Short mmCIF file of C-alpha atoms and ligand atoms in Angstrom, two decimals:
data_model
loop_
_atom_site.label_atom_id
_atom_site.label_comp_id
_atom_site.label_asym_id
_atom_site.label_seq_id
_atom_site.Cartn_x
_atom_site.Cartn_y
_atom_site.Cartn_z
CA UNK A 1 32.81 -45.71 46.77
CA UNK A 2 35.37 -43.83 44.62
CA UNK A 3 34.63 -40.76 47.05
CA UNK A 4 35.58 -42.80 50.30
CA UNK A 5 39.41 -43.86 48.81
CA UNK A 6 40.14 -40.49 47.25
CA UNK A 7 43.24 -40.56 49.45
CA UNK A 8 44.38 -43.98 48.72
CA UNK A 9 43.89 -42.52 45.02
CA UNK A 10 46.09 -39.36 45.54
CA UNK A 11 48.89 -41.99 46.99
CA UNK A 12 48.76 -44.08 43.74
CA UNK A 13 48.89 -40.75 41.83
CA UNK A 14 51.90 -39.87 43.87
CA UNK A 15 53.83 -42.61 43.17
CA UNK A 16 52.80 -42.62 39.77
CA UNK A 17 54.76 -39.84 39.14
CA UNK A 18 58.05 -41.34 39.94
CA UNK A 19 60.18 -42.70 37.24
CA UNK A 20 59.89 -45.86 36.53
CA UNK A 21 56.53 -46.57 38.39
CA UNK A 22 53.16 -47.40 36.40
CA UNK A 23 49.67 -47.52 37.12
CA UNK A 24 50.44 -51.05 38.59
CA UNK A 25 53.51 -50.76 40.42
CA UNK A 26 51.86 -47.53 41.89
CA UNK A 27 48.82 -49.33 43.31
CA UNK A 28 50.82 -52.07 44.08
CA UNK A 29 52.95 -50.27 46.56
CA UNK A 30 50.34 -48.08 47.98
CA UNK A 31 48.01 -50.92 48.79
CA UNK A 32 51.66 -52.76 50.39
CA UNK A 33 52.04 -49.15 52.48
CA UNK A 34 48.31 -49.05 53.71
CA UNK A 35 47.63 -52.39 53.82
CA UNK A 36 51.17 -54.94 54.38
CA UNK A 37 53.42 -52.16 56.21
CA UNK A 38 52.32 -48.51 57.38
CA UNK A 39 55.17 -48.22 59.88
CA UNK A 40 57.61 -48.66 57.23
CA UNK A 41 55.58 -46.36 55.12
CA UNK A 42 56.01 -43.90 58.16
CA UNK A 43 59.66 -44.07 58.04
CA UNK A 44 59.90 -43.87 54.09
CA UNK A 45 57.45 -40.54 54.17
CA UNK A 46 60.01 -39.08 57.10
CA UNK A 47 63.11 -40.12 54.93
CA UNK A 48 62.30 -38.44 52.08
CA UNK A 49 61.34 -35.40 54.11
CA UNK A 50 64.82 -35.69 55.70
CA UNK A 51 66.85 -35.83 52.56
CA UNK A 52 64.04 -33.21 50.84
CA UNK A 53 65.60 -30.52 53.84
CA UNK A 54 68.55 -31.26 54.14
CA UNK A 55 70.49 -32.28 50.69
CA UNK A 56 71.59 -29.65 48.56
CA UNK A 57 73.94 -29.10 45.73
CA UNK A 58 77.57 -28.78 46.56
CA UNK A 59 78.83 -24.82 46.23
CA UNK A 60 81.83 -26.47 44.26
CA UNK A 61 81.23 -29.42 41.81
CA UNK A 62 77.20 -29.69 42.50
CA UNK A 63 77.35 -33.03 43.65
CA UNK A 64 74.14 -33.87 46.04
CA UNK A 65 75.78 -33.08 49.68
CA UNK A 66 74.33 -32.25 53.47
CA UNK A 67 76.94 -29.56 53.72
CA UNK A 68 78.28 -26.63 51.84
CA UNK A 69 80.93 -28.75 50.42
CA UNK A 70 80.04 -32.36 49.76
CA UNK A 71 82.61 -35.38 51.37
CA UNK A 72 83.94 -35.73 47.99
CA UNK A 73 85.16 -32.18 47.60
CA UNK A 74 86.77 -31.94 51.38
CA UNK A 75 88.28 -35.12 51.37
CA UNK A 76 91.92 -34.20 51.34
CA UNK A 77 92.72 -37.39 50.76
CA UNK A 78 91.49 -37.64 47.18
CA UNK A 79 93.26 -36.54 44.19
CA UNK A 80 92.88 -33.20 43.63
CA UNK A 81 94.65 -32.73 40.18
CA UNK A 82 91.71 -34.74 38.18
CA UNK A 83 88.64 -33.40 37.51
CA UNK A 84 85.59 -35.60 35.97
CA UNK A 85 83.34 -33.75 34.09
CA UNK A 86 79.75 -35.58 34.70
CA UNK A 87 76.15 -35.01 32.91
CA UNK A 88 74.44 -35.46 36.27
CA UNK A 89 74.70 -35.62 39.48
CA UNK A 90 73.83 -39.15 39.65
CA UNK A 91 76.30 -40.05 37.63
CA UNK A 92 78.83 -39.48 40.71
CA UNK A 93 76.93 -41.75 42.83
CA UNK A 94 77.48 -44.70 40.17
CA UNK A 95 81.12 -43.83 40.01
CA UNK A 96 81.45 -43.66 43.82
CA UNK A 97 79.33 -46.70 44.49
CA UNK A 98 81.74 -49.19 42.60
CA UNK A 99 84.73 -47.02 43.45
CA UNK A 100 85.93 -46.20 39.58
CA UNK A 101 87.84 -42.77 40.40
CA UNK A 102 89.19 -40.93 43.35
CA UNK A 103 89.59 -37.93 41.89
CA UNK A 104 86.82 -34.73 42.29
CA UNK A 105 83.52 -34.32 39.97
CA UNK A 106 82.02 -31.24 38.12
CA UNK A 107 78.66 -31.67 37.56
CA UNK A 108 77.76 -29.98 34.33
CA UNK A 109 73.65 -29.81 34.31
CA UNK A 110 73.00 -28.13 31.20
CA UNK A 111 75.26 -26.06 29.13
CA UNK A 112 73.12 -23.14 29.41
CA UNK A 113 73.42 -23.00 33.28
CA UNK A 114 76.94 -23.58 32.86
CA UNK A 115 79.29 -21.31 34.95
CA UNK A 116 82.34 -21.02 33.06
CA UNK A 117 83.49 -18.67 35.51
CA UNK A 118 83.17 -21.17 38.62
CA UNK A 119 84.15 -24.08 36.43
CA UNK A 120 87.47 -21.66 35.80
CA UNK A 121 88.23 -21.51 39.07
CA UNK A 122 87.76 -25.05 39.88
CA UNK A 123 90.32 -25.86 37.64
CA UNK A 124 92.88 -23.74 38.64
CA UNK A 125 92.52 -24.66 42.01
CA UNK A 126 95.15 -27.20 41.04
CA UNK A 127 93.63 -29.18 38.41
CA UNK A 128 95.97 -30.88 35.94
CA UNK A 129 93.60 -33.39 33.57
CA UNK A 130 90.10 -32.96 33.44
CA UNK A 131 88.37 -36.18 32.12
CA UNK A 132 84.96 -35.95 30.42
CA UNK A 133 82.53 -38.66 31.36
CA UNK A 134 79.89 -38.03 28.81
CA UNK A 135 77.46 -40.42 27.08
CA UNK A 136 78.88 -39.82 23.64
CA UNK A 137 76.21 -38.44 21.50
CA UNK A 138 76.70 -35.48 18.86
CA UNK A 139 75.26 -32.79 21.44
CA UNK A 140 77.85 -33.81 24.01
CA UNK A 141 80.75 -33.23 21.55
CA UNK A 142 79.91 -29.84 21.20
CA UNK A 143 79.83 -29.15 24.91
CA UNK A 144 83.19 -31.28 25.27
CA UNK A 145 84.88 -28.92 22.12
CA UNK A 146 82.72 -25.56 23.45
CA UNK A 147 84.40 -26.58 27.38
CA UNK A 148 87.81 -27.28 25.99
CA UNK A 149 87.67 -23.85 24.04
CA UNK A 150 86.88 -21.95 27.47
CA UNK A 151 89.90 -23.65 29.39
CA UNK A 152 92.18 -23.53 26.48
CA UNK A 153 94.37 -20.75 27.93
CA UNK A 154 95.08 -23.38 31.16
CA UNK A 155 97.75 -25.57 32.03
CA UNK A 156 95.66 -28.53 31.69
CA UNK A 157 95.32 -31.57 29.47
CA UNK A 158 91.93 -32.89 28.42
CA UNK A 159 90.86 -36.42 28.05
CA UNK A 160 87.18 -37.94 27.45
CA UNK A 161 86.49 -41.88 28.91
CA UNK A 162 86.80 -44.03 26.40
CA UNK A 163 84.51 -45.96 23.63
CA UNK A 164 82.69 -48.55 25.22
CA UNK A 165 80.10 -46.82 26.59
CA UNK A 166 77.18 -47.00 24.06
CA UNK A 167 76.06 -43.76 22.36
CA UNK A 168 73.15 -41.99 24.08
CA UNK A 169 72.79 -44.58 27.24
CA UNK A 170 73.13 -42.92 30.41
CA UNK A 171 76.30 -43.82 32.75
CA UNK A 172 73.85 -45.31 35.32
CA UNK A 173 72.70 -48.18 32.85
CA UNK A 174 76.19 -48.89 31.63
CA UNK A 175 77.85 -51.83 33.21
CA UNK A 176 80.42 -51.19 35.58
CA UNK A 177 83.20 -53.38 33.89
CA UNK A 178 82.65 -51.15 30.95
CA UNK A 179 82.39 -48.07 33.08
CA UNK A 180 85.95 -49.24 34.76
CA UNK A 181 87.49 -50.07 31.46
CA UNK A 182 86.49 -46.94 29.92
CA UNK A 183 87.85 -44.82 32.46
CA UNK A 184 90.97 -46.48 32.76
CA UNK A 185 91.29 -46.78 28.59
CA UNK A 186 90.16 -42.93 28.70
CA UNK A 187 91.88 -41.20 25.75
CA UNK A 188 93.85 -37.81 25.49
CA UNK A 189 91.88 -35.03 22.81
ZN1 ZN B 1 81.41 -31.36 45.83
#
């Protein structure tokens, strides 16, 4: 019996492995794509595919884009003398889903895959403030001070969005009045 739904198994293990998803939710949803809705299964399995070949990370801030550039950092329209600092890329998608800034993003990863050099550049492409939107937490200070001490030598000021934003919750989970408010309250350092 086990045997014959070995697939059905691999599915559930699948799904398992997303975040968020248990042992429950997992066999939920894979007995709701075999079972309740295989042609919208179809279309999920072909979506992720789709986004799988074609996203990428954006040559400038490493944003998730289709193109070289992402739409953020070719939009002429936006203003190109801020620069967020963000811990993730998915922290630009919460900022751009509720609208909160219009300037352009640098997505910082990890400090030890940190390109000074390219983050350098970026700046003095025309870059007059760069804002860090970090979850405050002791490590991020020390990237904040160890970033500031790189750029020190350019014209730029340096500001970091304000309290409000809980130590050590991510930017995804925070609410987006309190997101708003603490980019708008953001402070000068
Ligand atoms: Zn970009």
């Amino acid at each position: 019996m086990k045997r014959s739904l070995e697939k059905f198994n691999r599915l559930v293990d699948a799904l398992q492995q997303l975040p968020t998803i248990g042992q429950k939710s997992a066999t939920r949803l894979a007995y709701h794509m075999v079972m309740n809705d295989s042609f919208g299964a179809l279309k999920l399995a072909h979506a992720i595919e789709n986004a799988l070949s074609s996203l990428r990370k954006c040559r400038s801030c490493g944003g998730l884009s289709e193109d070289e550039l992402c739409s953020i950092c070719s939009d002429e329209r936006r203003n190109h003398e801020l620069l967020c600092i963000v811990e993730n890329a998915k922290d630009i998608l919460t900022f751009e889903e509720n609208a909160l800034f219009d300037g352009r993003y640098f997505v910082l990863d990890s400090v030890e895959h940190l390109d000074i050099s390219h983050l350098r550049d970026v700046v003095k492409s025309g870059i007059r403030e760069v804002i860090f939107a970090l979850t405050p937490s002791i490590a991020n200070q020390g990237i904040i001070l160890y970033i500031e001490d790189k750029l020190y030598d350019l014209d730029v000021r340096f500001s970091r969005i304000a309290q409000g934003v809980p130590t050590g919750v991510s930017l995804e989970n925070v609410d987006i009045l309190s997101l708003t408010k603490a980019m708008e309250d953001r402070v000068s350092i």
